[in-house]
């Protein structure tokens, strides 16, 4: 191990140029993967916050809705039916309206959620202020993201002439990349009727029912005709585009990581090829194959770690200059995962060289025998 | 057989005849044959070669190209397995060692000087010596002192921190000699050490090698094409077409 370290470190120190090339290739890959990862996280979190950051762990939809909140149509009377199903701790109505609104500084794109405050489906990520009382009218919670448009506690947001005063700020509750406000079902319905007059006859229609439950979801759905029930997580994935985006970006990320293993494998395979004679003579001098293998593995791991460090610094800097309109989210979890995967990929890449090293015949070191 | 040729001369102890009567000889090669390949492509590189070399002796191995010189010292040094026959170094039967044991044997007991110096290009002269000490787990301070002493003796004290690319061909060969002696081996095996050097420098390197081998009580075998180098050795073995014969005592330093 000592001699492996000596070989590995001296070669890196005295051959910085060539290692710089593999480190920069890896840094570039890590940078790309991190930006893609930030985009994937940004899209996922921005699309699904409204169903992740609430007290509900399941949602009930009309069975024709395929788990889509906006397509689903239930009746307010269904809430009581779900509440009576054994194992359901709480049930609350959910109304959704994607619309434009008026904030303190002008026009806003919004997703308005009508809920029963305190029941299942109430946001659980309060940052400041308070959750409105059940039945309190003309008040709302606003997502932190609306801060940039001047929406704060005490200001007013209005939709179709119906205004609501903001009494609390919540975080991570975006829906389909729109910032949200959360208000009572009645206020929500008034807003809906104002912007969608064609729906104004449907005074008892809601979109879905939020549930806090430990019961089997199939049993719950069976208890109320014409409904199906999904976990909150599945509800997030059923939001249009989320699952496809996730799958696409993840496959790009995995492919890119595989490419980094390939880069390391090729680089070290070439390096080993170039050093065949040297390795033969080191073996002739009595170096066990394992020590030469360790030297290559140490170099691959060091190169990958350097690539991860440089790539992630560049990605963080890049994150600072990405326009706010591009939904990106740099999460430490993603950074750690990608970093660990890259180092493992580097390690795996180096393993490809081991067989070649093992096959080098020490007898070729001495003049003449080939 | 070569044994007959050798016995006809009366020139002191004959290593071939006496091989078995000299249990003290450090190196004993007995009836070693090496066949490369099989079937009609088989090449017999070495035919029942027998030799023994005492501790403190520096011998030359000469012969035309393709005669089997490299094959013989590769077998002696544990780099190549003979087809039949045995090689003993001290009380070790080299031919009975496993691959792993051979690796350790080479690190501890054998010092190689290759045709081209084959130094590690990214290690300094001193580090090239320390590297082989690391292979047998020598203490760091002991290894440093020994490396410095060897470099001093080889006239390389002020070159210790240079990389091989910053050294001349002769200096590189001297570093390789230092490396071969670093682990205090029983046996020093040298293949064409002067191939890359001009005559004057070649002489100097071989002279130095002979002196180190003798002063330190090692056993040295040097393969060479260059008959002028023979004068620095004690005895000369010749190989012709795979047949090893003891030629004569050299006129040089040994006797
Ligand atoms: N790996 C091998 N496979 C097949 N034949 C070999 C191999 N190595 C050597 N030989 C053959 O064995 C014979 C002896 O080779 P060896 O290398 O020992 O000669 P040498 O005396 O060292 O020659 P030179 O002075 O040119 O270095 C030659 O005929 C050579 O072609
Ligand atoms: Mg040869």
XYZ file of C-alpha atoms and ligand atoms in Angstrom:
657
model
C 0.000 0.000 0.000
C 2.894 2.264 0.880
C 4.638 1.658 -2.438
C 1.307 1.939 -4.302
C 0.791 5.351 -2.754
C 4.332 6.360 -3.644
C 3.838 5.396 -7.302
C 0.356 6.901 -7.533
C 1.144 10.227 -5.944
C 4.528 10.772 -7.599
C 3.027 10.116 -11.008
C 0.185 12.554 -10.421
C 2.487 15.225 -8.997
C 5.061 14.938 -11.759
C 2.631 14.337 -14.601
C 0.059 16.959 -13.715
C -0.733 17.788 -17.321
C -2.107 14.413 -18.277
C -4.044 13.996 -15.043
C -5.418 17.503 -15.505
C -7.010 16.240 -18.706
C -8.888 13.389 -17.060
C -9.797 15.554 -14.070
C -11.244 18.258 -16.331
C -13.170 15.711 -18.351
C -14.643 14.361 -15.116
C -15.285 17.872 -13.780
C -17.185 18.702 -16.957
C -19.267 15.550 -16.628
C -19.990 16.240 -12.963
C -20.943 19.812 -13.828
C -23.348 18.638 -16.532
C -24.872 16.006 -14.307
C -25.303 18.450 -11.431
C -26.998 21.042 -13.642
C -29.257 18.355 -15.076
C -29.901 17.106 -11.558
C -30.746 20.631 -10.399
C -33.121 20.983 -13.329
C -34.716 17.617 -12.562
C -35.087 18.523 -8.895
C -36.329 22.005 -9.763
C -38.975 20.619 -12.094
C -40.006 17.864 -9.715
C -40.194 19.998 -6.596
C -41.812 22.891 -8.466
C -44.443 20.627 -9.972
C -45.360 18.579 -6.926
C -44.969 20.807 -3.855
C -48.741 21.259 -3.408
C -49.269 17.531 -2.871
C -46.043 16.863 -0.959
C -46.041 19.683 1.583
C -49.424 19.044 3.199
C -50.815 16.996 6.031
C -52.399 14.545 3.538
C -50.699 11.260 2.692
C -53.263 10.246 0.046
C -55.671 11.831 -2.401
C -59.019 10.582 -3.718
C -60.013 11.374 -7.312
C -62.945 10.642 -9.587
C -62.080 7.380 -11.246
C -61.967 8.880 -14.754
C -59.317 11.440 -13.747
C -56.276 9.160 -13.846
C -54.940 10.833 -10.753
C -55.027 14.343 -12.200
C -56.183 16.992 -9.739
C -57.403 19.381 -12.439
C -59.298 16.691 -14.372
C -60.910 15.129 -11.317
C -64.482 16.080 -10.330
C -65.902 15.122 -6.927
C -68.710 16.527 -4.853
C -68.311 18.269 -1.522
C -70.578 15.582 -0.027
C -67.896 12.964 -0.790
C -65.696 14.445 1.918
C -68.011 13.196 4.650
C -68.203 9.741 2.997
C -64.433 9.408 3.045
C -64.274 10.681 6.616
C -66.461 7.749 7.685
C -64.259 5.053 6.143
C -62.499 3.139 8.927
C -58.829 4.086 9.161
C -59.278 7.580 7.716
C -58.164 10.087 10.337
C -59.034 13.183 8.397
C -60.557 14.100 5.030
C -60.619 17.543 3.458
C -61.850 18.965 0.162
C -59.394 20.146 -2.468
C -60.293 22.647 -5.170
C -57.709 23.705 -7.731
C -57.732 26.725 -10.023
C -54.897 27.677 -12.345
C -55.434 31.331 -13.116
C -54.103 34.839 -13.246
C -54.438 37.153 -10.272
C -53.623 40.579 -8.995
C -50.887 41.054 -6.395
C -49.563 44.181 -4.676
C -47.169 44.758 -7.579
C -49.412 43.680 -10.476
C -50.383 40.583 -12.418
C -49.487 37.111 -11.114
C -49.729 33.581 -12.453
C -51.203 31.506 -9.659
C -52.523 28.152 -8.587
C -55.347 28.732 -6.101
C -56.054 25.833 -3.724
C -59.346 25.729 -1.877
C -59.172 23.552 1.223
C -60.701 23.127 4.615
C -58.108 24.731 6.902
C -56.811 22.301 9.505
C -58.210 19.223 7.736
C -56.137 16.868 5.595
C -54.520 18.741 2.717
C -53.498 21.820 4.740
C -49.895 22.908 4.054
C -47.481 21.810 6.773
C -44.592 24.045 5.799
C -45.602 27.290 7.509
C -42.663 29.689 7.456
C -44.293 32.701 9.133
C -47.727 34.011 10.134
C -50.548 31.601 10.893
C -52.836 29.042 9.340
C -56.333 30.565 8.939
C -59.104 29.320 11.230
C -61.602 26.830 9.765
C -64.430 28.845 8.211
C -62.492 32.096 8.226
C -63.219 33.925 4.945
C -61.283 36.447 2.861
C -57.867 35.222 4.076
C -55.174 33.004 2.475
C -51.743 31.417 2.813
C -49.214 32.331 0.141
C -46.149 30.434 -1.074
C -42.805 31.975 -0.277
C -42.043 32.215 -3.973
C -44.593 35.014 -4.312
C -42.349 37.148 -2.121
C -40.539 38.327 -5.238
C -43.852 39.827 -6.435
C -44.376 41.682 -3.186
C -46.805 39.186 -1.690
C -46.232 39.199 2.092
C -48.249 38.923 5.280
C -50.785 41.733 5.342
C -50.904 42.259 1.575
C -53.830 41.232 -0.601
C -54.116 38.953 -3.589
C -57.274 39.045 -5.672
C -58.631 36.766 -8.367
C -61.562 37.924 -10.504
C -62.365 40.678 -8.017
C -62.379 38.375 -4.978
C -59.594 39.403 -2.669
C -57.905 37.525 0.148
C -55.571 38.941 2.768
C -52.375 36.958 3.281
C -52.045 35.771 6.904
C -49.301 33.131 6.562
C -46.389 32.174 4.326
C -45.662 28.539 3.389
C -42.788 27.014 1.454
C -42.318 24.342 -1.218
C -45.998 24.266 -2.232
C -45.749 25.036 -5.969
C -48.074 23.233 -8.326
C -47.075 22.624 -11.965
C -44.335 25.241 -11.505
C -46.939 27.863 -10.443
C -46.746 29.544 -7.033
C -49.826 28.836 -4.898
C -52.209 30.569 -2.547
C -54.333 28.497 -0.154
C -57.777 29.636 0.912
C -61.137 28.295 2.058
C -63.286 26.270 -0.330
C -65.842 29.122 -0.401
C -63.329 31.795 -1.317
C -61.804 29.421 -3.887
C -65.245 28.792 -5.425
C -65.964 32.504 -5.644
C -62.671 33.007 -7.475
C -63.402 30.057 -9.791
C -66.848 31.340 -10.642
C -65.433 34.756 -11.447
C -62.798 33.526 -13.911
C -64.728 30.500 -15.216
C -68.337 31.655 -15.353
C -69.323 28.461 -17.176
C -68.724 26.530 -13.928
C -70.707 28.854 -11.719
C -73.704 26.482 -11.619
C -71.651 23.783 -9.894
C -71.886 25.025 -6.376
C -70.850 21.736 -4.727
C -68.134 20.606 -7.118
C -64.595 20.121 -5.808
C -61.593 18.458 -7.481
C -60.395 15.899 -5.003
C -60.404 14.825 -1.368
C -57.236 14.932 0.681
C -56.858 12.096 3.194
C -54.799 11.394 6.256
C -55.049 7.657 6.620
C -53.377 4.413 7.465
C -55.988 2.212 5.792
C -55.554 0.288 2.547
C -56.086 2.743 -0.313
C -57.998 0.217 -2.427
C -60.450 -0.360 0.444
C -60.983 3.381 0.821
C -61.710 3.812 -2.888
C -64.101 0.832 -2.806
C -66.056 2.489 -0.020
C -66.997 5.499 -2.162
C -68.413 4.844 -5.638
C -66.603 6.191 -8.678
C -63.376 7.139 -6.912
C -59.829 5.955 -6.780
C -57.180 6.801 -4.230
C -53.460 7.405 -4.709
C -50.664 8.054 -2.248
C -49.434 11.647 -2.102
C -46.262 10.517 -3.824
C -48.155 8.827 -6.668
C -50.311 11.940 -6.946
C -47.153 13.990 -7.491
C -45.924 11.604 -10.164
C -49.353 11.688 -11.875
C -49.083 15.430 -12.411
C -48.745 15.893 -16.200
C -45.114 15.722 -17.304
C -43.562 14.927 -13.911
C -42.973 11.232 -14.393
C -41.765 11.685 -17.986
C -39.425 14.527 -17.041
C -38.087 12.513 -14.158
C -37.510 9.465 -16.321
C -35.890 11.466 -19.118
C -33.580 13.475 -16.897
C -32.673 10.491 -14.752
C -31.763 8.427 -17.775
C -29.595 11.282 -19.063
C -27.944 11.462 -15.643
C -27.302 7.719 -15.458
C -25.989 7.659 -19.005
C -23.640 10.517 -18.245
C -22.383 8.757 -15.119
C -21.767 5.636 -17.180
C -19.837 7.836 -19.601
C -17.652 9.029 -16.743
C -16.847 5.409 -15.862
C -15.955 4.924 -19.504
C -13.750 8.036 -19.528
C -11.839 6.788 -16.494
C -11.638 3.267 -17.907
C -10.258 4.475 -21.233
C -7.840 6.929 -19.701
C -6.336 4.387 -17.349
C -6.403 1.626 -19.951
C -4.300 3.892 -22.182
C -2.052 4.821 -19.303
C -1.513 1.171 -18.415
C -0.859 0.303 -22.045
C 1.714 3.061 -22.192
C 3.321 1.809 -18.975
C 3.419 -1.882 -19.895
C 7.191 -1.920 -19.965
C 7.460 -0.016 -16.715
C 4.985 -2.334 -15.014
C 6.851 -5.364 -16.340
C 10.096 -4.084 -14.858
C 8.412 -3.204 -11.551
C 7.056 -6.742 -11.416
C 10.506 -8.101 -12.236
C 11.870 -6.085 -9.309
C 9.377 -7.882 -7.081
C 6.304 -5.646 -7.076
C 3.159 -7.730 -6.535
C 0.438 -7.144 -9.139
C -1.925 -6.037 -6.389
C 0.254 -3.043 -5.561
C 0.291 -1.887 -9.171
C -3.493 -2.347 -9.227
C -3.873 -0.258 -6.082
C -1.715 2.474 -7.565
C -4.070 2.716 -10.540
C -7.164 2.592 -8.322
C -5.779 5.312 -6.059
C -5.129 7.488 -9.099
C -8.622 6.880 -10.476
C -10.274 7.689 -7.159
C -8.149 10.808 -6.641
C -8.957 11.978 -10.182
C -12.679 11.382 -9.641
C -12.710 13.162 -6.296
C -10.927 16.157 -7.825
C -13.366 16.066 -10.752
C -16.316 16.040 -8.346
C -14.932 18.921 -6.284
C -14.161 21.114 -9.296
C -17.350 20.160 -11.147
C -19.549 20.946 -8.174
C -17.872 24.291 -7.505
C -18.448 25.276 -11.124
C -22.047 24.033 -10.961
C -22.736 26.104 -7.824
C -21.292 29.183 -9.519
C -23.395 28.453 -12.592
C -26.446 28.157 -10.328
C -25.931 31.773 -9.286
C -26.246 33.041 -12.847
C -29.160 30.862 -14.041
C -32.204 33.095 -14.624
C -34.873 32.658 -11.941
C -37.379 31.649 -14.607
C -35.506 28.346 -15.096
C -36.662 26.027 -12.336
C -33.482 24.674 -10.779
C -32.882 23.393 -7.302
C -29.357 22.537 -6.094
C -29.906 20.023 -3.301
C -27.028 18.754 -1.146
C -28.561 15.250 -1.330
C -28.280 15.266 -5.118
C -24.722 16.582 -4.951
C -23.705 13.836 -2.525
C -25.417 11.117 -4.561
C -23.831 12.232 -7.812
C -20.453 12.711 -6.138
C -20.503 9.231 -4.648
C -21.671 7.708 -7.934
C -18.905 9.475 -9.860
C -16.224 8.216 -7.491
C -17.676 4.699 -7.702
C -17.751 5.047 -11.496
C -14.085 6.094 -11.406
C -13.234 3.126 -9.206
C -15.148 0.795 -11.534
C -13.380 2.317 -14.529
C -10.003 1.553 -12.973
C -11.024 -2.074 -12.380
C -11.036 -2.582 -16.136
C -7.278 -2.080 -16.151
C -6.592 -4.670 -13.487
C -6.775 -7.672 -15.776
C -4.433 -6.022 -18.202
C -1.978 -5.317 -15.380
C -2.245 -8.895 -14.155
C -1.445 -10.199 -17.621
C 1.814 -8.249 -17.922
C 4.658 -10.770 -17.814
C 7.633 -9.698 -15.694
C 9.919 -11.754 -17.944
C 9.406 -9.169 -20.693
C 11.250 -6.611 -18.602
C 14.625 -8.140 -19.119
C 16.255 -7.471 -22.486
C 15.555 -9.767 -25.380
C 12.620 -11.912 -24.266
C 9.429 -10.606 -25.857
C 28.263 -32.802 -23.957
C 29.847 -29.630 -22.771
C 31.139 -31.385 -19.650
C 33.767 -33.163 -21.706
C 34.972 -29.913 -23.260
C 35.369 -28.354 -19.891
C 37.253 -31.224 -18.235
C 39.910 -31.279 -20.927
C 41.278 -27.976 -19.738
C 43.218 -27.918 -16.510
C 42.517 -24.449 -15.373
C 41.514 -24.571 -11.727
C 38.226 -25.679 -10.274
C 35.753 -26.603 -12.922
C 32.309 -25.315 -12.104
C 30.455 -27.840 -14.232
C 32.060 -30.987 -12.930
C 32.209 -29.665 -9.428
C 28.697 -28.363 -9.220
C 27.505 -31.208 -7.030
C 30.634 -31.396 -4.904
C 30.348 -27.759 -4.003
C 27.340 -27.476 -1.754
C 28.606 -24.081 -0.641
C 28.164 -22.497 -4.071
C 25.573 -19.782 -3.779
C 24.054 -20.441 -7.173
C 23.556 -23.930 -8.537
C 21.907 -24.449 -11.892
C 21.295 -28.127 -12.626
C 20.299 -29.554 -16.002
C 18.096 -26.653 -16.919
C 16.306 -26.956 -20.230
C 13.943 -24.385 -21.610
C 11.646 -25.060 -24.523
C 9.498 -22.196 -25.799
C 6.251 -23.177 -27.450
C 5.061 -26.672 -28.367
C 4.842 -28.950 -31.401
C 6.732 -28.049 -34.531
C 7.050 -24.379 -33.436
C 8.967 -25.421 -30.305
C 12.314 -23.696 -29.778
C 14.844 -25.180 -27.402
C 16.480 -22.036 -26.039
C 18.511 -23.839 -23.402
C 19.755 -27.430 -23.355
C 20.585 -29.086 -19.994
C 22.553 -26.134 -18.727
C 24.516 -26.674 -15.521
C 26.615 -24.119 -13.684
C 27.530 -23.018 -10.198
C 28.787 -19.698 -8.972
C 30.357 -18.915 -5.600
C 29.495 -16.085 -3.326
C 31.676 -13.064 -4.154
C 32.140 -14.123 -7.766
C 31.353 -11.893 -10.723
C 30.974 -13.941 -13.882
C 30.285 -13.102 -17.496
C 27.840 -14.864 -19.776
C 28.660 -14.414 -23.450
C 27.292 -15.808 -26.662
C 25.806 -14.758 -29.951
C 22.370 -13.267 -30.304
C 19.588 -15.785 -29.750
C 21.869 -18.255 -27.984
C 19.821 -18.259 -24.749
C 21.627 -15.800 -22.444
C 18.568 -13.830 -21.443
C 16.601 -17.036 -21.071
C 19.181 -18.404 -18.624
C 19.388 -15.371 -16.360
C 15.604 -14.972 -16.457
C 15.312 -18.508 -15.124
C 18.000 -17.897 -12.495
C 16.251 -14.698 -11.385
C 12.858 -16.340 -11.032
C 11.291 -14.511 -13.962
C 10.839 -17.582 -16.097
C 10.132 -21.207 -15.226
C 12.455 -23.795 -16.781
C 10.938 -26.701 -18.688
C 13.082 -29.134 -16.681
C 15.944 -28.856 -14.230
C 16.422 -26.868 -11.033
C 17.962 -23.663 -9.757
C 19.113 -23.304 -6.164
C 20.133 -20.044 -4.568
C 21.552 -20.740 -1.141
C 19.066 -23.241 0.240
C 16.142 -21.963 -1.825
C 14.882 -24.114 -4.699
C 13.780 -21.326 -7.020
C 11.951 -23.681 -9.349
C 9.730 -24.858 -6.497
C 8.435 -21.397 -5.581
C 4.871 -20.247 -6.312
C 4.280 -17.081 -8.318
C 3.692 -15.112 -5.149
C 6.811 -16.489 -3.493
C 8.802 -15.711 -6.640
C 7.717 -12.074 -6.481
C 8.914 -11.858 -2.899
C 12.070 -13.807 -3.751
C 12.950 -11.328 -6.494
C 12.357 -8.360 -4.228
C 14.477 -9.771 -1.399
C 17.165 -11.892 -2.994
C 17.761 -10.675 -6.528
C 18.978 -7.377 -7.919
C 18.319 -6.817 -11.609
C 20.045 -4.382 -13.922
C 18.203 -4.323 -17.204
C 19.537 -3.552 -20.649
C 17.905 -0.128 -20.688
C 17.983 1.198 -17.156
C 14.175 0.948 -16.809
C 14.012 3.389 -13.933
C 10.592 4.629 -12.849
C 10.447 7.856 -14.896
C 8.429 9.848 -12.374
C 10.564 8.954 -9.357
C 13.848 10.696 -8.581
C 17.113 8.731 -8.437
C 16.803 8.444 -4.670
C 13.111 7.518 -4.821
C 13.889 4.769 -7.331
C 16.092 3.205 -4.669
C 13.595 3.805 -1.875
C 10.853 2.209 -3.974
C 12.446 -1.252 -3.915
C 13.163 -0.888 -0.198
C 9.428 -0.280 0.234
C 8.714 -3.604 -1.467
C 10.322 -5.551 1.353
C 9.024 -3.209 4.036
C 12.405 -1.845 5.144
C 12.355 0.821 7.804
C 12.149 4.281 6.290
C 15.138 5.778 8.039
C 17.318 2.740 7.364
C 16.339 2.791 3.692
C 17.112 6.499 3.378
C 20.531 6.108 4.908
C 21.304 3.154 2.661
C 20.073 4.923 -0.483
C 22.192 7.961 0.291
C 25.230 5.799 0.955
C 24.791 3.869 -2.301
C 24.279 7.030 -4.335
C 27.382 8.475 -2.732
C 29.418 5.384 -3.624
C 28.126 5.462 -7.178
C 29.108 9.115 -7.526
C 25.512 10.262 -7.695
C 25.183 12.171 -4.428
C 24.423 15.429 -6.195
C 22.033 13.745 -8.614
C 19.816 12.158 -5.961
C 16.901 14.515 -6.508
C 16.965 14.335 -10.308
C 14.389 12.509 -12.368
C 15.732 9.883 -14.798
C 15.070 12.196 -17.761
C 17.501 14.670 -16.207
C 20.269 12.055 -15.986
C 22.745 10.881 -18.593
C 22.697 7.275 -19.818
C 25.659 6.335 -17.608
C 24.121 7.993 -14.584
C 20.898 6.099 -15.180
C 22.754 2.793 -15.350
C 24.484 3.668 -12.092
C 21.135 4.427 -10.465
C 19.941 1.037 -11.736
C 22.994 -0.579 -10.112
C 22.184 1.204 -6.859
C 18.623 -0.021 -7.102
C 19.820 -3.589 -7.716
C 21.981 -3.438 -4.565
C 19.444 -1.604 -2.424
C 17.813 -4.622 -0.792
C 21.139 -6.344 -0.141
C 20.387 -9.236 -2.531
C 22.357 -12.467 -2.759
C 22.394 -12.340 -6.508
C 22.893 -9.482 -8.969
C 21.783 -10.225 -12.540
C 22.740 -7.865 -15.298
C 21.625 -8.063 -18.921
C 23.663 -6.087 -21.435
C 24.323 -3.132 -19.136
C 26.467 -1.365 -21.682
C 24.228 -1.652 -24.715
C 23.095 1.956 -24.429
C 26.517 3.362 -23.504
C 29.700 4.211 -25.384
C 32.795 2.097 -24.688
C 34.470 4.310 -22.117
C 31.306 4.788 -20.155
C 30.453 1.105 -20.543
C 33.789 0.145 -19.024
C 33.292 2.531 -16.153
C 29.838 1.129 -15.381
C 30.985 -2.499 -15.566
C 34.040 -1.760 -13.415
C 31.834 -0.130 -10.823
C 29.443 -3.054 -10.952
C 32.276 -5.542 -10.478
C 33.624 -3.599 -7.556
C 30.249 -3.339 -5.818
C 29.581 -7.043 -6.308
C 32.955 -8.056 -4.900
C 33.087 -5.520 -2.068
C 29.687 -6.523 -0.868
C 30.218 -10.251 -1.273
C 27.407 -10.637 -3.795
C 27.198 -13.108 -6.618
C 27.033 -11.376 -9.967
C 26.196 -12.610 -13.452
C 26.549 -10.237 -16.371
C 25.286 -10.965 -19.863
C 27.307 -9.167 -22.471
C 28.012 -9.110 -26.168
C 31.096 -7.094 -25.629
C 34.119 -9.314 -25.019
C 36.130 -6.304 -23.862
C 33.982 -6.182 -20.723
C 35.036 -9.699 -19.775
C 38.280 -8.484 -18.208
C 36.398 -7.151 -15.190
C 34.917 -10.548 -14.389
C 36.286 -13.635 -12.630
C 35.108 -16.303 -15.026
C 33.401 -16.557 -18.360
C 30.551 -18.812 -19.404
C 29.607 -19.102 -23.009
C 26.356 -20.208 -24.571
C 26.230 -21.454 -28.127
C 22.850 -22.373 -29.464
C 21.479 -23.215 -26.035
C 24.552 -25.141 -24.877
C 26.303 -23.659 -21.886
C 30.055 -24.104 -21.461
C 32.537 -22.722 -19.016
C 35.202 -21.083 -21.152
C 38.063 -20.068 -18.921
C 39.058 -17.943 -16.022
C 39.135 -14.386 -17.128
C 42.446 -12.598 -17.170
C 40.922 -9.796 -15.209
C 40.481 -8.694 -11.653
C 39.110 -11.965 -10.332
C 42.248 -14.086 -10.259
N 9.058 -15.922 -25.417
C 9.672 -16.645 -26.360
N 8.966 -17.460 -27.159
C 9.575 -18.195 -28.105
N 10.865 -18.187 -28.325
C 11.636 -17.387 -27.571
C 11.074 -16.566 -26.557
N 12.071 -15.890 -25.963
C 13.198 -16.266 -26.582
N 12.955 -17.167 -27.541
C 13.938 -17.835 -28.393
O 14.856 -18.471 -27.551
C 16.170 -18.310 -28.041
C 17.049 -17.677 -26.977
O 16.617 -16.362 -26.722
P 17.320 -15.371 -25.717
O 16.520 -14.164 -25.641
O 17.591 -16.091 -24.461
O 18.678 -15.077 -26.477
P 19.858 -14.084 -26.091
O 21.058 -14.932 -26.009
O 19.494 -13.300 -24.884
O 19.926 -13.175 -27.358
P 20.334 -11.603 -27.470
O 21.780 -11.559 -27.342
O 19.883 -11.246 -28.829
O 19.596 -10.900 -26.405
C 16.041 -17.495 -29.315
O 16.060 -18.392 -30.413
C 14.711 -16.818 -29.192
O 14.155 -16.617 -30.463
Mg 19.152 -11.192 -24.521
